Every structure is written in C-alpha cells, then in structure tokens.
XYZ file of C-alpha atoms in Angstrom:
251
model
C 22.357 44.258 38.108
C 22.381 48.249 38.535
C 24.150 48.087 41.100
C 27.136 45.566 40.408
C 27.434 48.124 37.236
C 27.938 51.225 39.444
C 30.466 49.294 41.821
C 32.055 48.280 38.679
C 32.086 51.363 37.344
C 33.235 52.460 40.858
C 36.942 50.303 40.263
C 37.198 51.275 36.862
C 37.493 55.089 38.147
C 39.929 53.729 40.735
C 42.584 52.797 37.921
C 42.026 55.868 36.230
C 42.469 57.707 39.536
C 45.471 55.829 39.779
C 47.432 55.155 35.994
C 50.749 54.937 37.746
C 49.086 51.112 38.575
C 49.067 50.258 34.876
C 53.021 50.634 34.804
C 53.062 48.991 37.789
C 50.677 45.715 36.323
C 53.141 45.754 33.302
C 56.389 45.964 35.336
C 56.242 43.728 38.644
C 55.343 40.532 36.446
C 59.184 40.295 35.949
C 59.860 40.368 39.361
C 58.104 36.999 39.192
C 59.128 35.637 36.050
C 62.635 36.575 36.031
C 64.472 34.372 39.125
C 62.039 30.851 37.968
C 63.502 31.420 34.198
C 67.067 32.199 34.916
C 67.119 28.988 37.135
C 65.828 26.882 34.805
C 68.193 28.084 32.104
C 71.491 27.533 34.255
C 69.972 23.382 35.229
C 69.138 23.247 31.192
C 66.100 22.927 31.537
C 64.404 22.005 27.655
C 62.340 24.476 26.142
C 59.372 21.570 27.176
C 60.217 21.831 30.607
C 60.655 25.720 30.349
C 56.929 26.369 28.466
C 55.540 23.867 31.541
C 57.033 26.383 33.949
C 55.837 29.711 32.311
C 52.805 28.760 32.097
C 51.945 27.355 35.451
C 53.571 31.192 36.430
C 51.396 32.833 34.189
C 48.203 31.084 35.801
C 49.400 31.590 39.706
C 49.235 34.977 38.890
C 45.988 35.132 38.421
C 45.214 33.121 41.473
C 48.070 36.186 43.209
C 45.960 38.869 42.020
C 42.230 37.566 42.647
C 43.669 36.837 46.527
C 44.664 40.524 46.885
C 41.947 41.952 45.233
C 38.713 39.602 45.891
C 39.225 37.697 49.046
C 40.664 39.609 50.432
C 39.941 43.439 48.967
C 37.267 43.792 51.402
C 40.488 44.662 54.095
C 41.465 47.345 51.253
C 37.991 48.999 51.746
C 38.399 48.500 55.469
C 41.929 50.612 55.307
C 40.313 52.904 53.527
C 37.571 53.874 55.362
C 34.541 53.323 53.195
C 33.318 49.778 54.027
C 30.972 51.069 56.660
C 29.643 54.171 53.728
C 29.073 50.933 51.202
C 27.576 48.392 53.675
C 25.068 50.765 54.744
C 23.998 51.361 51.082
C 20.865 48.835 49.228
C 24.205 46.371 48.251
C 25.680 42.745 49.392
C 28.618 42.375 50.090
C 28.094 39.633 47.595
C 27.557 42.487 44.845
C 30.856 44.322 45.279
C 33.283 41.373 45.752
C 31.499 40.661 42.106
C 32.305 43.348 40.889
C 35.940 43.363 41.900
C 36.594 39.788 40.595
C 34.638 41.219 37.097
C 37.041 44.007 37.127
C 40.216 41.830 38.163
C 39.861 39.024 35.556
C 39.914 42.728 32.954
C 42.860 43.488 34.490
C 44.483 39.872 34.589
C 44.278 39.600 31.108
C 46.426 42.871 30.599
C 48.256 41.697 33.251
C 49.365 38.120 31.113
C 49.652 39.764 27.854
C 52.434 41.841 29.624
C 54.194 38.837 31.481
C 54.166 37.543 27.966
C 56.143 40.217 26.771
C 58.929 39.166 29.463
C 58.391 35.581 28.330
C 59.380 36.478 24.842
C 62.136 38.973 26.539
C 63.734 35.922 28.309
C 63.811 33.596 25.868
C 60.745 31.887 26.247
C 58.911 31.806 23.023
C 55.902 29.676 24.345
C 54.554 27.420 21.661
C 50.849 27.354 21.876
C 47.695 27.665 19.919
C 47.088 30.818 21.038
C 43.245 30.797 21.074
C 42.635 27.821 23.044
C 45.219 28.976 25.261
C 43.416 32.128 26.120
C 40.283 30.007 26.052
C 41.742 28.305 29.434
C 43.124 31.429 30.671
C 39.769 33.251 31.001
C 38.469 30.413 32.281
C 40.561 29.321 34.707
C 39.919 32.781 35.842
C 36.675 32.632 36.516
C 36.558 29.411 38.202
C 39.414 30.942 40.434
C 36.748 34.203 41.144
C 34.074 31.394 42.100
C 37.189 30.060 45.168
C 38.098 33.775 46.001
C 34.545 34.756 46.909
C 34.549 31.371 49.414
C 37.616 32.702 51.177
C 36.460 36.286 50.953
C 33.702 35.066 53.923
C 36.847 34.456 56.489
C 37.783 38.754 55.574
C 34.536 39.400 57.386
C 34.936 37.103 60.474
C 38.997 37.440 60.989
C 39.071 41.269 60.067
C 42.868 41.021 59.328
C 43.491 38.071 56.854
C 46.352 39.678 55.259
C 48.820 38.316 57.557
C 48.048 34.906 55.784
C 48.270 36.045 52.325
C 51.570 35.031 51.432
C 50.790 31.112 53.181
C 47.859 30.544 50.712
C 49.144 32.125 48.423
C 52.332 29.719 47.910
C 50.576 27.215 49.485
C 47.903 27.235 46.991
C 50.424 27.367 44.133
C 52.672 24.951 45.226
C 49.514 22.415 45.363
C 48.586 23.663 41.845
C 51.821 22.387 40.769
C 52.838 25.402 39.764
C 56.507 24.313 38.537
C 55.926 20.686 38.661
C 53.560 18.966 37.627
C 50.734 18.306 41.104
C 50.876 14.423 40.080
C 54.258 14.479 41.533
C 52.950 15.258 44.413
C 52.296 13.107 48.110
C 48.967 10.968 46.819
C 47.769 13.247 49.880
C 48.414 16.484 48.900
C 47.404 15.569 45.674
C 44.087 14.781 46.782
C 44.161 18.301 48.340
C 44.750 19.720 44.540
C 42.086 18.310 42.788
C 39.681 20.706 44.743
C 42.386 23.587 43.377
C 40.736 25.308 40.867
C 43.727 26.325 39.157
C 45.118 23.094 39.136
C 42.965 22.128 36.260
C 43.694 25.326 34.359
C 47.223 24.380 34.517
C 47.349 21.008 33.721
C 44.926 21.877 30.621
C 47.522 25.104 29.880
C 50.353 22.268 29.931
C 48.359 19.454 27.329
C 48.020 22.744 25.060
C 51.848 22.653 24.378
C 52.560 18.849 24.604
C 49.699 18.853 21.737
C 47.480 16.254 24.177
C 43.745 17.064 24.442
C 42.863 19.250 26.325
C 40.839 17.634 29.997
C 39.894 19.100 33.254
C 38.132 22.098 31.633
C 34.493 20.762 32.653
C 35.723 20.276 36.322
C 37.469 23.465 36.019
C 33.479 25.257 35.892
C 31.951 22.884 38.106
C 34.509 23.503 40.854
C 34.384 27.430 40.372
C 30.368 27.400 40.225
C 30.509 25.181 43.356
C 32.595 27.498 44.736
C 30.848 30.194 43.770
C 27.424 29.580 45.635
C 29.216 28.171 48.305
C 31.297 31.596 48.853
C 28.049 33.379 48.311
C 26.390 31.135 51.270
C 28.940 31.545 53.478
C 29.394 35.857 52.836
C 25.545 35.857 53.406
C 26.247 34.325 56.915
C 29.084 36.055 57.582
C 27.419 39.176 56.783
C 24.624 38.466 59.146
C 27.332 37.718 62.006
C 29.177 40.843 61.603
C 25.999 42.861 61.724
C 24.545 41.291 64.434
C 27.992 41.431 65.867
C 28.241 45.581 65.274
C 31.611 44.251 63.614
C 31.251 46.749 60.869
C 33.315 49.361 61.614
C 35.859 47.097 63.418
C 39.292 46.721 61.750
C-alpha cells in the first residue's frame, strides 16, 4: 500500500504543479455539452429527453477521462521519459495504473460538478434524487476503472495505442447509449453493450430521472471486478513480455 500511496501523491503533486489544469477541467466540458444541448433544443426535445442525454454525457465523460488517464496513461509517462525510471523501482505497472485510477476518480468528481453547473447554465436543471445519482456516478467510475485496466495491457504491447483513442472513446460511448438507450441498437450491438460497465451506469441514472427502480448496479460492479482481475492478469503478462523483449525504453 505504501507504493500505491506514494504514486497517488506523485499524481497529486503533478496537479499542484499545473493548477491551470483545474481551469481546463472546468471549461472544456462546456464545449462537449453545448452542441448536444443546442441540437436537442433545436429539435424540440422534451425535458425528460434532455435530462436523459445530459446524464449520458456526464457518465460518458468519465469513460473519456479514464480512458486517457488509465487505459492510455502509460503513454504519457513514455512521452515524458519517466516510464523506464518507474519500472526499475520495486513497484508494478498495476500499482502505477491503480494510483492513476484513484486520482482520476477524484478529478472526475470535480469535473462532474462543473458539468452540472454548465447544464444549469444551458437551462437543463436535471431533476434528480441527487444522493442516489452521486452514488451511481461513483460506482460507475470504479466499474469503468476496472475496465480501463484491461485496456491498459494493450498500451504495453503496442506502445502507441493513442491513435485508437477517438475510435474507442466514441465507439464505447455509442454502444453504451450515451444519447439514446442502448436497447434501441441492433441486437448484435446491444449484446456488445452488455459487456460495457458504462451501459449499466447510464441506464441506472436514467431510471432515477423517471422515478423507476434502479437496476443493473450489481451487474455493473460484477463487471468492474471481472475487468479488474482480468486487467491485472493481462498487465502482469504484458509486463513480463515487455521486460523479456527488452522494450521498456521503446516508444
């Protein structure tokens, strides 16, 4: 645990060194929120539909940031030239990514708060049972963090996975039903959506809007744990392959 706390401290020190990142986290969501809300209002969406799109965007943003910080977080360390230094210490890559995931969940809570402020600014008040909603958001975040650990093994093997960032980001978002329920997808795509934790988080958040019983949280948590253990095993295998091949400095 000492290694993980030390790595978490490193990530937090990075944020302290670049305080403008907090301003960026507060402003950048507006450029994602505004186009969706503009077109939703242009085509006369009801308040219920606007709220549905809003919660989908909120949780998709968690996927987007966790994808960049955890699944592809190693690429940043490779670019900065500190990756080799980190892996010669008595820590594992799993510890490194786990620390990134914890810090990113904290950052995302802040980002979610700023996105909610933008929704209010654009006239989308989001009539929600807030404590229930925040619980769903946090559980979805941890479920997605486990999912991202599984994707991180690809970064170790292929070294430059960032070229696939947009494809994965938008592809997973579409499958998860960000702007329309995933049940409206063709059956084959709907079945794929059942393997993505975000799908259950979005469905649970939308159920709270409509006052319906929240379902799918146990599946979300089970999937998150499954991907967590799968990701841990894949990371160990990928790290061994990387060390055996002598490609830790390759980028």
